[in-house]
mmCIF file of C-alpha atoms in Angstrom:
data_model
loop_
_atom_site.group_PDB
_atom_site.id
_atom_site.type_symbol
_atom_site.label_atom_id
_atom_site.label_comp_id
_atom_site.label_asym_id
_atom_site.label_seq_id
_atom_site.Cartn_x
_atom_site.Cartn_y
_atom_site.Cartn_z
ATOM 1 C CA MET A 1 23.188 4.212 7.057
ATOM 2 C CA LEU A 2 20.517 7.558 6.051
ATOM 3 C CA PRO A 3 16.186 6.061 4.922
ATOM 4 C CA THR A 4 15.081 7.125 1.093
ATOM 5 C CA SER A 5 12.345 6.863 1.755
ATOM 6 C CA ILE A 6 9.223 8.338 4.413
ATOM 7 C CA MET A 7 5.906 8.004 5.262
ATOM 8 C CA TRP A 8 5.266 11.000 7.241
ATOM 9 C CA LYS A 9 1.615 10.718 9.191
ATOM 10 C CA THR A 10 0.938 13.979 8.682
ATOM 11 C CA VAL A 11 -2.065 15.538 10.650
ATOM 12 C CA SER A 12 -1.728 11.950 13.083
ATOM 13 C CA GLU A 13 -5.165 10.318 13.555
ATOM 14 C CA ASP A 14 -6.755 13.577 12.844
ATOM 15 C CA CYS A 15 -9.232 13.842 9.602
ATOM 16 C CA ASN A 16 -12.841 15.026 8.501
ATOM 17 C CA LEU A 17 -14.233 11.539 7.792
ATOM 18 C CA ALA A 18 -15.487 9.350 10.730
ATOM 19 C CA CYS A 19 -15.276 5.574 8.252
ATOM 20 C CA ASP A 20 -15.830 2.708 10.406
ATOM 21 C CA TYR A 21 -13.015 0.696 10.356
ATOM 22 C CA CYS A 22 -10.442 3.243 10.056
ATOM 23 C CA TYR A 23 -7.371 1.893 11.511
ATOM 24 C CA TYR A 24 -4.950 4.467 12.821
ATOM 25 C CA SER A 25 -7.628 7.568 13.277
ATOM 26 C CA SER A 26 -9.960 6.956 16.122
ATOM 27 C CA CYS A 27 -11.276 11.033 15.877
ATOM 28 C CA GLN A 28 -14.705 9.525 14.292
ATOM 29 C CA GLY A 29 -14.544 12.548 11.919
ATOM 30 C CA GLN A 30 -14.901 14.965 15.191
ATOM 31 C CA LEU A 31 -12.270 17.709 14.975
ATOM 32 C CA THR A 32 -12.038 19.736 18.077
ATOM 33 C CA GLY A 33 -9.437 22.321 18.981
ATOM 34 C CA LYS A 34 -5.964 22.497 15.690
ATOM 35 C CA ILE A 35 -5.771 20.465 13.996
ATOM 36 C CA ARG A 36 -2.194 19.219 15.234
ATOM 37 C CA MET A 37 0.931 20.233 12.881
ATOM 38 C CA ILE A 38 4.695 18.991 12.042
ATOM 39 C CA GLU A 39 6.619 21.720 13.064
ATOM 40 C CA ASP A 40 8.064 23.687 11.338
ATOM 41 C CA ASP A 41 11.889 23.046 11.992
ATOM 42 C CA LEU A 42 10.791 18.886 13.053
ATOM 43 C CA LEU A 43 10.581 18.425 8.973
ATOM 44 C CA GLN A 44 13.257 21.178 7.820
ATOM 45 C CA LYS A 45 16.046 18.982 10.003
ATOM 46 C CA VAL A 46 14.158 15.623 8.458
ATOM 47 C CA ILE A 47 14.215 17.482 4.968
ATOM 48 C CA ILE A 48 18.004 18.219 4.792
ATOM 49 C CA GLN A 49 18.928 14.688 6.276
ATOM 50 C CA MET A 50 16.273 12.633 3.254
ATOM 51 C CA MET A 51 19.483 15.348 1.445
ATOM 52 C CA GLY A 52 21.918 14.608 2.412
ATOM 53 C CA GLY A 53 21.149 10.696 2.112
ATOM 54 C CA SER A 54 19.391 10.460 -0.861
ATOM 55 C CA GLN A 55 21.742 9.341 -3.464
ATOM 56 C CA GLY A 56 20.416 10.821 -6.461
ATOM 57 C CA SER A 57 17.216 9.620 -5.812
ATOM 58 C CA VAL A 58 14.446 10.055 -2.081
ATOM 59 C CA SER A 59 11.035 9.873 -1.634
ATOM 60 C CA PHE A 60 8.136 10.887 0.650
ATOM 61 C CA ALA A 61 4.356 9.699 1.508
ATOM 62 C CA TRP A 62 2.480 11.752 3.185
ATOM 63 C CA GLN A 63 -1.446 9.936 5.602
ATOM 64 C CA GLY A 64 -2.631 9.823 7.914
ATOM 65 C CA GLY A 65 -5.545 10.488 8.741
ATOM 66 C CA GLU A 66 -6.455 13.330 6.692
ATOM 67 C CA PRO A 67 -2.813 15.296 5.493
ATOM 68 C CA LEU A 68 -4.697 17.675 3.617
ATOM 69 C CA LEU A 69 -6.206 19.428 6.133
ATOM 70 C CA SER A 70 -2.134 20.493 6.686
ATOM 71 C CA GLY A 71 -3.200 22.940 4.487
ATOM 72 C CA LEU A 72 -1.524 24.142 1.090
ATOM 73 C CA PRO A 73 0.971 26.616 2.849
ATOM 74 C CA PHE A 74 2.443 23.838 4.380
ATOM 75 C CA PHE A 75 3.225 21.428 1.257
ATOM 76 C CA GLU A 76 4.388 24.244 -0.648
ATOM 77 C CA ARG A 77 6.311 24.765 2.606
ATOM 78 C CA VAL A 78 7.348 20.828 1.953
ATOM 79 C CA VAL A 79 8.555 21.524 -1.465
ATOM 80 C CA GLN A 80 10.365 24.710 -1.109
ATOM 81 C CA LEU A 81 12.307 22.428 1.861
ATOM 82 C CA GLN A 82 12.710 19.746 -0.979
ATOM 83 C CA SER A 83 14.022 21.732 -3.865
ATOM 84 C CA TYR A 84 16.630 23.811 -1.212
ATOM 85 C CA TYR A 85 18.141 21.366 0.405
ATOM 86 C CA ALA A 86 18.380 18.792 -3.097
ATOM 87 C CA PRO A 87 21.972 18.130 -4.127
ATOM 88 C CA PRO A 88 21.655 18.241 -7.868
ATOM 89 C CA ASN A 89 20.025 16.505 -10.072
ATOM 90 C CA THR A 90 18.543 14.672 -7.135
ATOM 91 C CA LEU A 91 14.628 12.573 -8.485
ATOM 92 C CA ILE A 92 11.985 14.745 -5.066
ATOM 93 C CA SER A 93 9.330 11.430 -5.413
ATOM 94 C CA ASN A 94 5.779 12.998 -3.170
ATOM 95 C CA ALA A 95 2.936 10.632 -3.417
ATOM 96 C CA LEU A 96 0.482 11.273 -0.327
ATOM 97 C CA GLN A 97 -3.047 9.710 -0.022
ATOM 98 C CA THR A 98 -5.913 11.658 0.852
ATOM 99 C CA ASN A 99 -9.651 10.722 1.063
ATOM 100 C CA GLY A 100 -10.509 13.349 -1.565
ATOM 101 C CA THR A 101 -12.574 15.208 -0.361
ATOM 102 C CA LEU A 102 -11.038 18.538 0.418
ATOM 103 C CA LEU A 103 -9.188 18.555 -3.192
ATOM 104 C CA ASN A 104 -10.258 20.838 -5.267
ATOM 105 C CA ALA A 105 -8.855 22.808 -7.558
ATOM 106 C CA LYS A 106 -5.990 24.872 -5.930
ATOM 107 C CA TRP A 107 -4.719 21.237 -4.760
ATOM 108 C CA ALA A 108 -4.820 20.091 -8.333
ATOM 109 C CA GLU A 109 -2.911 22.161 -9.371
ATOM 110 C CA PHE A 110 -0.586 22.275 -7.136
ATOM 111 C CA PHE A 111 0.057 18.422 -7.589
ATOM 112 C CA ARG A 112 0.219 18.513 -10.287
ATOM 113 C CA LYS A 113 3.141 21.801 -10.314
ATOM 114 C CA TYR A 114 4.724 19.497 -7.961
ATOM 115 C CA SER A 115 4.272 15.793 -9.389
ATOM 116 C CA PHE A 116 2.766 14.161 -6.542
ATOM 117 C CA LEU A 117 0.777 11.486 -7.933
ATOM 118 C CA ILE A 118 -1.716 11.065 -4.857
ATOM 119 C CA GLY A 119 -4.134 8.091 -4.383
ATOM 120 C CA VAL A 120 -8.041 8.417 -2.992
ATOM 121 C CA SER A 121 -9.824 6.493 -0.560
ATOM 122 C CA VAL A 122 -12.710 5.184 -2.771
ATOM 123 C CA ASP A 123 -14.829 1.644 -2.087
ATOM 124 C CA GLY A 124 -16.203 1.375 -5.071
ATOM 125 C CA PRO A 125 -20.383 3.092 -6.358
ATOM 126 C CA GLU A 126 -21.785 5.408 -4.764
ATOM 127 C CA HIS A 127 -23.833 2.917 -3.203
ATOM 128 C CA ILE A 128 -21.367 0.855 -1.128
ATOM 129 C CA HIS A 129 -18.729 3.366 -0.486
ATOM 130 C CA ASN A 130 -21.392 5.995 1.304
ATOM 131 C CA LYS A 131 -21.743 2.822 4.009
ATOM 132 C CA ARG A 132 -18.563 2.692 5.926
ATOM 133 C CA ARG A 133 -17.340 6.346 4.158
ATOM 134 C CA LYS A 134 -18.940 9.074 6.846
ATOM 135 C CA THR A 135 -18.108 12.499 7.178
ATOM 136 C CA GLY A 136 -18.230 12.751 11.473
ATOM 137 C CA SER A 137 -22.196 13.971 10.991
ATOM 138 C CA GLY A 138 -23.101 11.316 9.162
ATOM 139 C CA ALA A 139 -22.910 12.177 6.094
ATOM 140 C CA GLY A 140 -21.983 10.020 2.446
ATOM 141 C CA SER A 141 -19.195 11.048 0.458
ATOM 142 C CA TYR A 142 -19.562 9.753 -2.214
ATOM 143 C CA ALA A 143 -20.154 13.296 -4.006
ATOM 144 C CA LEU A 144 -17.466 15.743 -2.489
ATOM 145 C CA VAL A 145 -14.660 11.931 -3.035
ATOM 146 C CA MET A 146 -15.867 11.908 -6.974
ATOM 147 C CA LYS A 147 -16.104 15.725 -7.932
ATOM 148 C CA GLY A 148 -11.776 15.406 -6.157
ATOM 149 C CA ILE A 149 -10.724 12.918 -8.851
ATOM 150 C CA GLU A 150 -12.529 14.860 -11.182
ATOM 151 C CA GLU A 151 -10.291 18.129 -10.219
ATOM 152 C CA LEU A 152 -7.279 15.943 -10.235
ATOM 153 C CA ARG A 153 -8.328 15.168 -13.701
ATOM 154 C CA ARG A 154 -8.066 18.345 -15.307
ATOM 155 C CA ALA A 155 -5.866 18.972 -14.012
ATOM 156 C CA LYS A 156 -3.584 15.486 -15.091
ATOM 157 C CA VAL A 157 -2.778 14.683 -12.080
ATOM 158 C CA ASP A 158 -1.166 11.061 -11.904
ATOM 159 C CA PHE A 159 -3.861 9.928 -9.616
ATOM 160 C CA ASN A 160 -4.789 5.673 -8.070
ATOM 161 C CA VAL A 161 -7.676 4.530 -5.585
ATOM 162 C CA LEU A 162 -7.850 2.902 -3.182
ATOM 163 C CA MET A 163 -10.778 -0.018 -2.444
ATOM 164 C CA VAL A 164 -11.084 -1.156 1.023
ATOM 165 C CA ILE A 165 -12.865 -4.943 0.857
ATOM 166 C CA HIS A 166 -15.500 -5.576 3.699
ATOM 167 C CA GLU A 167 -18.569 -7.149 4.237
ATOM 168 C CA ASP A 168 -21.073 -4.584 2.259
ATOM 169 C CA ASN A 169 -18.405 -5.338 -0.859
ATOM 170 C CA VAL A 170 -16.245 -8.227 -0.462
ATOM 171 C CA GLU A 171 -19.019 -10.247 -2.451
ATOM 172 C CA LYS A 172 -19.329 -7.684 -5.519
ATOM 173 C CA ALA A 173 -16.218 -8.436 -7.265
ATOM 174 C CA GLY A 174 -18.179 -8.144 -11.325
ATOM 175 C CA VAL A 175 -20.355 -4.726 -9.363
ATOM 176 C CA LEU A 176 -16.351 -2.812 -8.005
ATOM 177 C CA MET A 177 -14.637 -3.701 -11.353
ATOM 178 C CA GLU A 178 -17.173 -3.030 -13.144
ATOM 179 C CA TRP A 179 -16.902 0.166 -11.783
ATOM 180 C CA LEU A 180 -13.423 0.835 -12.132
ATOM 181 C CA GLU A 181 -14.483 0.865 -16.005
ATOM 182 C CA GLN A 182 -16.844 2.670 -15.778
ATOM 183 C CA GLU A 183 -14.995 5.828 -13.890
ATOM 184 C CA GLN A 184 -12.013 5.403 -16.192
ATOM 185 C CA ILE A 185 -9.800 4.236 -13.027
ATOM 186 C CA ASP A 186 -6.131 3.210 -14.181
ATOM 187 C CA TYR A 187 -4.477 2.309 -11.082
ATOM 188 C CA VAL A 188 -6.666 0.332 -7.746
ATOM 189 C CA GLN A 189 -5.438 -1.351 -4.328
ATOM 190 C CA PHE A 190 -7.465 -3.746 -2.617
ATOM 191 C CA ILE A 191 -6.675 -3.557 1.237
ATOM 192 C CA PRO A 192 -9.127 -5.880 3.745
ATOM 193 C CA CYS A 193 -10.720 -4.679 5.863
ATOM 194 C CA MET A 194 -9.071 -4.763 9.245
ATOM 195 C CA ASP A 195 -9.908 -5.888 12.206
ATOM 196 C CA PHE A 196 -8.180 -4.409 14.790
ATOM 197 C CA ARG A 197 -6.281 -1.173 14.431
ATOM 198 C CA SER A 198 -2.352 0.129 14.378
ATOM 199 C CA GLN A 199 -1.529 0.439 18.139
ATOM 200 C CA GLU A 200 -2.807 -2.085 18.678
ATOM 201 C CA VAL A 201 0.831 -5.241 18.344
ATOM 202 C CA SER A 202 -0.202 -7.672 20.894
ATOM 203 C CA ALA A 203 -4.062 -8.263 18.585
ATOM 204 C CA ALA A 204 -4.936 -10.772 16.925
ATOM 205 C CA GLY A 205 -4.365 -10.285 12.877
ATOM 206 C CA LYS A 206 -8.123 -10.675 12.310
ATOM 207 C CA TYR A 207 -9.971 -8.584 9.228
ATOM 208 C CA LEU A 208 -13.877 -8.709 8.752
ATOM 209 C CA ILE A 209 -13.871 -11.030 6.304
ATOM 210 C CA THR A 210 -12.598 -14.538 5.924
ATOM 211 C CA PRO A 211 -9.760 -16.002 4.044
ATOM 212 C CA GLU A 212 -12.179 -18.017 1.871
ATOM 213 C CA GLN A 213 -14.765 -14.250 0.952
ATOM 214 C CA TYR A 214 -11.174 -12.961 -0.259
ATOM 215 C CA GLY A 215 -9.406 -15.967 -2.371
ATOM 216 C CA ARG A 216 -13.173 -15.353 -4.224
ATOM 217 C CA PHE A 217 -13.066 -12.316 -4.547
ATOM 218 C CA LEU A 218 -9.512 -12.137 -5.134
ATOM 219 C CA CYS A 219 -10.366 -14.779 -7.845
ATOM 220 C CA GLU A 220 -13.267 -13.173 -9.976
ATOM 221 C CA ALA A 221 -11.342 -9.645 -9.979
ATOM 222 C CA PHE A 222 -9.323 -12.189 -11.675
ATOM 223 C CA ASP A 223 -11.077 -12.912 -13.950
ATOM 224 C CA ILE A 224 -12.371 -10.404 -15.332
ATOM 225 C CA TRP A 225 -9.015 -7.933 -14.675
ATOM 226 C CA TYR A 226 -7.266 -11.240 -17.212
ATOM 227 C CA ARG A 227 -9.128 -10.174 -19.992
ATOM 228 C CA GLU A 228 -7.494 -12.938 -22.771
ATOM 229 C CA GLY A 229 -4.294 -12.287 -21.569
ATOM 230 C CA THR A 230 -4.341 -7.961 -22.185
ATOM 231 C CA PRO A 231 -5.475 -6.256 -18.677
ATOM 232 C CA ARG A 232 -6.184 -2.824 -19.112
ATOM 233 C CA ILE A 233 -6.420 -1.902 -14.783
ATOM 234 C CA SER A 234 -3.728 -2.067 -12.702
ATOM 235 C CA VAL A 235 -4.426 -4.130 -9.847
ATOM 236 C CA ARG A 236 -2.046 -3.957 -7.299
ATOM 237 C CA PHE A 237 -1.772 -7.148 -6.288
ATOM 238 C CA PHE A 238 -1.562 -9.227 -9.346
ATOM 239 C CA ASP A 239 0.493 -6.902 -10.767
ATOM 240 C CA ASN A 240 3.033 -7.985 -8.196
ATOM 241 C CA TRP A 241 2.241 -10.818 -9.015
ATOM 242 C CA LEU A 242 2.861 -10.920 -12.759
ATOM 243 C CA GLN A 243 6.291 -8.754 -11.523
ATOM 244 C CA ARG A 244 7.894 -11.598 -9.390
ATOM 245 C CA LEU A 245 7.604 -14.008 -11.677
ATOM 246 C CA VAL A 246 8.930 -11.490 -15.085
ATOM 247 C CA GLY A 247 11.957 -12.154 -12.865
ATOM 248 C CA GLN A 248 11.706 -8.677 -10.477
ATOM 249 C CA GLU A 249 11.486 -7.853 -6.784
ATOM 250 C CA PRO A 250 7.874 -6.540 -6.003
ATOM 251 C CA GLU A 251 7.516 -3.645 -4.859
ATOM 252 C CA ALA A 252 4.562 -4.212 -2.636
ATOM 253 C CA CYS A 253 6.129 -4.715 1.242
ATOM 254 C CA ILE A 254 3.598 -8.567 2.180
ATOM 255 C CA PHE A 255 4.672 -10.474 -1.489
ATOM 256 C CA ARG A 256 9.196 -9.626 -0.582
ATOM 257 C CA GLU A 257 11.240 -11.320 1.486
ATOM 258 C CA GLU A 258 12.517 -8.927 3.424
ATOM 259 C CA CYS A 259 9.901 -6.230 5.241
ATOM 260 C CA PRO A 260 11.471 -2.855 3.711
ATOM 261 C CA SER A 261 12.946 -0.303 5.975
ATOM 262 C CA ILE A 262 10.591 2.997 5.600
ATOM 263 C CA LEU A 263 11.087 5.234 7.809
ATOM 264 C CA ILE A 264 7.818 6.000 9.392
ATOM 265 C CA LEU A 265 6.559 9.097 10.942
ATOM 266 C CA GLU A 266 4.523 9.956 13.166
ATOM 267 C CA GLN A 267 3.103 14.036 13.207
ATOM 268 C CA ASN A 268 6.105 14.862 16.135
ATOM 269 C CA GLY A 269 8.287 12.895 14.989
ATOM 270 C CA ASP A 270 8.181 9.744 16.678
ATOM 271 C CA ALA A 271 10.144 6.688 14.186
ATOM 272 C CA TYR A 272 8.131 3.694 13.702
ATOM 273 C CA PRO A 273 9.035 0.926 10.894
ATOM 274 C CA CYS A 274 6.016 -0.099 9.990
ATOM 275 C CA ASP A 275 2.405 2.208 10.073
ATOM 276 C CA PHE A 276 0.881 -1.840 11.335
ATOM 277 C CA TYR A 277 3.444 -1.222 14.324
ATOM 278 C CA ILE A 278 3.406 2.598 15.803
ATOM 279 C CA HIS A 279 3.600 1.106 19.412
ATOM 280 C CA ASP A 280 6.134 2.102 22.292
ATOM 281 C CA ASP A 281 7.695 -1.678 21.930
ATOM 282 C CA TYR A 282 8.578 -0.921 18.638
ATOM 283 C CA LYS A 283 9.353 2.351 18.991
ATOM 284 C CA LEU A 284 12.708 4.023 17.162
ATOM 285 C CA GLY A 285 13.201 6.621 18.873
ATOM 286 C CA ASN A 286 12.034 10.559 18.061
ATOM 287 C CA ALA A 287 13.509 11.931 15.194
ATOM 288 C CA GLY A 288 13.629 15.807 16.578
ATOM 289 C CA LEU A 289 15.218 14.298 19.806
ATOM 290 C CA GLU A 290 17.586 11.813 17.440
ATOM 291 C CA SER A 291 19.289 11.605 12.852
ATOM 292 C CA LEU A 292 18.371 9.370 10.851
ATOM 293 C CA GLU A 293 20.983 7.887 10.832
ATOM 294 C CA SER A 294 20.337 6.950 14.732
ATOM 295 C CA LEU A 295 16.959 5.790 13.952
ATOM 296 C CA MET A 296 17.514 3.673 11.372
ATOM 297 C CA ASN A 297 20.792 2.145 13.441
ATOM 298 C CA SER A 298 18.578 1.506 16.752
ATOM 299 C CA PRO A 299 18.520 -2.313 17.652
ATOM 300 C CA ILE A 300 14.068 -3.028 16.588
ATOM 301 C CA TRP A 301 15.517 -2.778 12.974
ATOM 302 C CA ASN A 302 16.030 -6.363 13.042
ATOM 303 C CA THR A 303 13.881 -7.524 15.697
ATOM 304 C CA PHE A 304 11.287 -5.787 13.203
ATOM 305 C CA HIS A 305 12.702 -7.255 9.970
ATOM 306 C CA ALA A 306 13.374 -11.246 11.606
ATOM 307 C CA GLN A 307 9.623 -11.647 11.430
ATOM 308 C CA LYS A 308 9.281 -12.087 8.440
ATOM 309 C CA ARG A 309 12.055 -14.578 7.483
ATOM 310 C CA GLN A 310 10.199 -16.576 11.155
ATOM 311 C CA LEU A 311 8.350 -19.090 8.308
ATOM 312 C CA SER A 312 6.583 -21.947 9.670
ATOM 313 C CA ASN A 313 6.447 -25.456 8.131
ATOM 314 C CA HIS A 314 3.517 -24.993 6.648
ATOM 315 C CA CYS A 315 4.724 -21.710 4.823
ATOM 316 C CA MET A 316 8.224 -23.448 3.899
ATOM 317 C CA ASN A 317 6.969 -26.459 2.574
ATOM 318 C CA CYS A 318 4.010 -24.470 0.227
ATOM 319 C CA GLU A 319 4.637 -24.773 -3.673
ATOM 320 C CA TYR A 320 3.360 -20.778 -3.466
ATOM 321 C CA LEU A 321 5.883 -19.765 -1.034
ATOM 322 C CA HIS A 322 7.809 -18.010 -3.407
ATOM 323 C CA TYR A 323 4.967 -16.313 -4.638
ATOM 324 C CA CYS A 324 4.727 -14.212 -1.190
ATOM 325 C CA HIS A 325 7.199 -14.710 1.205
ATOM 326 C CA GLY A 326 5.065 -16.140 4.208
ATOM 327 C CA GLY A 327 2.842 -12.400 3.435
ATOM 328 C CA CYS A 328 2.882 -9.959 6.397
ATOM 329 C CA PRO A 329 4.977 -11.227 9.711
ATOM 330 C CA ARG A 330 1.261 -8.613 11.416
ATOM 331 C CA ASN A 331 -0.985 -10.876 10.097
ATOM 332 C CA ARG A 332 0.127 -14.141 11.899
ATOM 333 C CA VAL A 333 -0.138 -12.973 14.274
ATOM 334 C CA GLY A 334 -3.202 -14.893 16.956
ATOM 335 C CA GLN A 335 -2.474 -17.459 13.289
ATOM 336 C CA GLN A 336 -2.438 -20.329 15.843
ATOM 337 C CA GLN A 337 -5.726 -21.879 15.866
ATOM 338 C CA SER A 338 -6.349 -21.642 12.054
ATOM 339 C CA GLU A 339 -6.223 -24.359 9.562
ATOM 340 C CA SER A 340 -2.670 -22.095 8.730
ATOM 341 C CA PRO A 341 -0.710 -21.990 12.512
ATOM 342 C CA ASP A 342 1.604 -19.232 12.181
ATOM 343 C CA CYS A 343 0.689 -18.067 8.557
ATOM 344 C CA ASP A 344 -0.527 -15.439 7.331
ATOM 345 C CA TYR A 345 -4.846 -14.451 8.894
ATOM 346 C CA PHE A 346 -4.490 -14.338 4.289
ATOM 347 C CA CYS A 347 -3.125 -17.220 3.031
ATOM 348 C CA GLU A 348 -5.888 -19.551 2.213
ATOM 349 C CA SER A 349 -6.846 -16.797 0.186
ATOM 350 C CA TYR A 350 -3.548 -16.292 -2.073
ATOM 351 C CA ARG A 351 -3.232 -20.062 -2.656
ATOM 352 C CA MET A 352 -6.238 -20.388 -4.241
ATOM 353 C CA LEU A 353 -6.087 -17.052 -5.940
ATOM 354 C CA TYR A 354 -2.052 -18.692 -7.230
ATOM 355 C CA ALA A 355 -4.026 -22.092 -7.508
ATOM 356 C CA HIS A 356 -7.097 -20.511 -9.737
ATOM 357 C CA GLY A 357 -4.734 -18.023 -12.240
ATOM 358 C CA GLU A 358 -1.168 -19.163 -12.038
ATOM 359 C CA GLN A 359 -1.246 -20.472 -15.460
ATOM 360 C CA ARG A 360 -2.965 -17.393 -17.343
ATOM 361 C CA MET A 361 -0.045 -15.600 -15.645
ATOM 362 C CA ARG A 362 2.574 -17.548 -16.066
ATOM 363 C CA LYS A 363 1.128 -16.965 -20.220
ATOM 364 C CA LEU A 364 0.975 -13.317 -19.511
ATOM 365 C CA ALA A 365 4.518 -13.665 -18.016
ATOM 366 C CA LYS A 366 5.961 -15.502 -21.225
ATOM 367 C CA SER A 367 4.546 -12.754 -23.496
ATOM 368 C CA ILE A 368 5.697 -9.228 -21.543
ATOM 369 C CA LEU A 369 9.213 -10.969 -21.716
ATOM 370 C CA LYS A 370 9.075 -11.969 -25.545
ATOM 371 C CA ARG A 371 8.036 -8.352 -26.484
ATOM 372 C CA HIS A 372 10.978 -7.046 -24.452
ATOM 373 C CA GLN A 373 12.825 -9.063 -26.012
ATOM 374 C CA ILE A 374 14.182 -10.643 -22.729
ATOM 375 C CA SER A 375 15.164 -14.459 -23.207
ATOM 376 C CA PHE A 376 13.329 -16.933 -20.769
ATOM 377 C CA PRO A 377 16.425 -19.098 -19.290
ATOM 378 C CA GLY A 378 16.541 -22.747 -20.920
ATOM 379 C CA ARG A 379 14.795 -25.866 -19.702
ATOM 380 C CA ASN A 380 17.632 -26.872 -17.234
ATOM 381 C CA GLU A 381 18.101 -23.060 -15.938
ATOM 382 C CA ARG A 382 16.752 -21.987 -12.188
ATOM 383 C CA CYS A 383 13.110 -20.531 -13.134
ATOM 384 C CA ILE A 384 13.374 -16.682 -13.916
ATOM 385 C CA CYS A 385 9.770 -16.616 -11.068
ATOM 386 C CA GLY A 386 12.275 -16.812 -8.208
ATOM 387 C CA SER A 387 10.371 -21.001 -7.199
ATOM 388 C CA GLY A 388 14.771 -22.643 -7.090
ATOM 389 C CA ARG A 389 13.534 -24.924 -9.392
ATOM 390 C CA LYS A 390 14.207 -25.570 -12.474
ATOM 391 C CA ALA A 391 12.274 -23.790 -15.830
ATOM 392 C CA LYS A 392 11.715 -26.967 -16.908
ATOM 393 C CA LEU A 393 9.199 -27.960 -14.187
ATOM 394 C CA CYS A 394 8.024 -24.319 -13.325
ATOM 395 C CA CYS A 395 7.354 -21.536 -15.312
ATOM 396 C CA ALA A 396 8.634 -23.032 -18.659
ATOM 397 C CA ARG A 397 5.727 -26.293 -19.377
#
């Protein structure tokens, strides 16, 4: 088996910002010496194999550190190799996550030309963003980021915003949602701020905000987002919940029945099953020394996938299990003493939101199904949402 999706840590931990909450990079914006780059031989070897197993489509996600530090010539080489080795009629998807500070007209034009989807990290209005997202010299980065976003808009590049939720904004859902409206941001992803690093696989899966805080945040954001059943902004969490309610598989790994098999590569070719598990205990091998097929056949995948399925009694008896499927296995580490033992750290948050918004989401799901002329199951048929219950006892109530 060859992967059809890959996430590549393009410059490893190298980054020009010093965000104090970063779950991966430890360089604190201090770039000393040469930027770590993916060697051309490794890049070519991986792309050749990816295209060989593409089966009509293939996706690449470029992350860091800050991937733009690799320079425009690197990504020009990427698309050159992709185009050269792709079988006819192959759909090639490229996504890139950036802090936005290095974006300019040349980058934007390149992204538009090759249809890159860009994620930009912004924590909300300037006074919130600049508290945590600083340059190596300690200056706030908001002005640079918003200038970069304007370049993307000018070039008509598709982009979304990734917003880290931490102590400085978790009680300000209304402020953040208002900012998104004012700045005409159409797509946003909320990411709770971690209190551990991806390289620390045995550390407790704890965060800088409490489950109750995040639950209140989600409920308030949901009330604003819902707009009487006519949402304008795409919020990834709510979209994934809606996907489940209309009978689709959520795209976010946290809410799927099984963790996806997306290959994570470090800049040097070291391979892992997830970017929360960058550790020797989960190392699959190295893409420069082994084939991608060999990496995908590693027995470590079995260990990794088994974690999602190992649900506690608390989860198995939960009325909302079909929505979250136990959440993220990494977030269960060290939760034995919590109110929800061996559950995702944010179990309480999710339950708060589901109880708060379920009836409205069911109503919205039904309107979407009707609009697309998809018939709702009969009252005695299995409900479309995946609960396993009859429709009359579930979403048809």
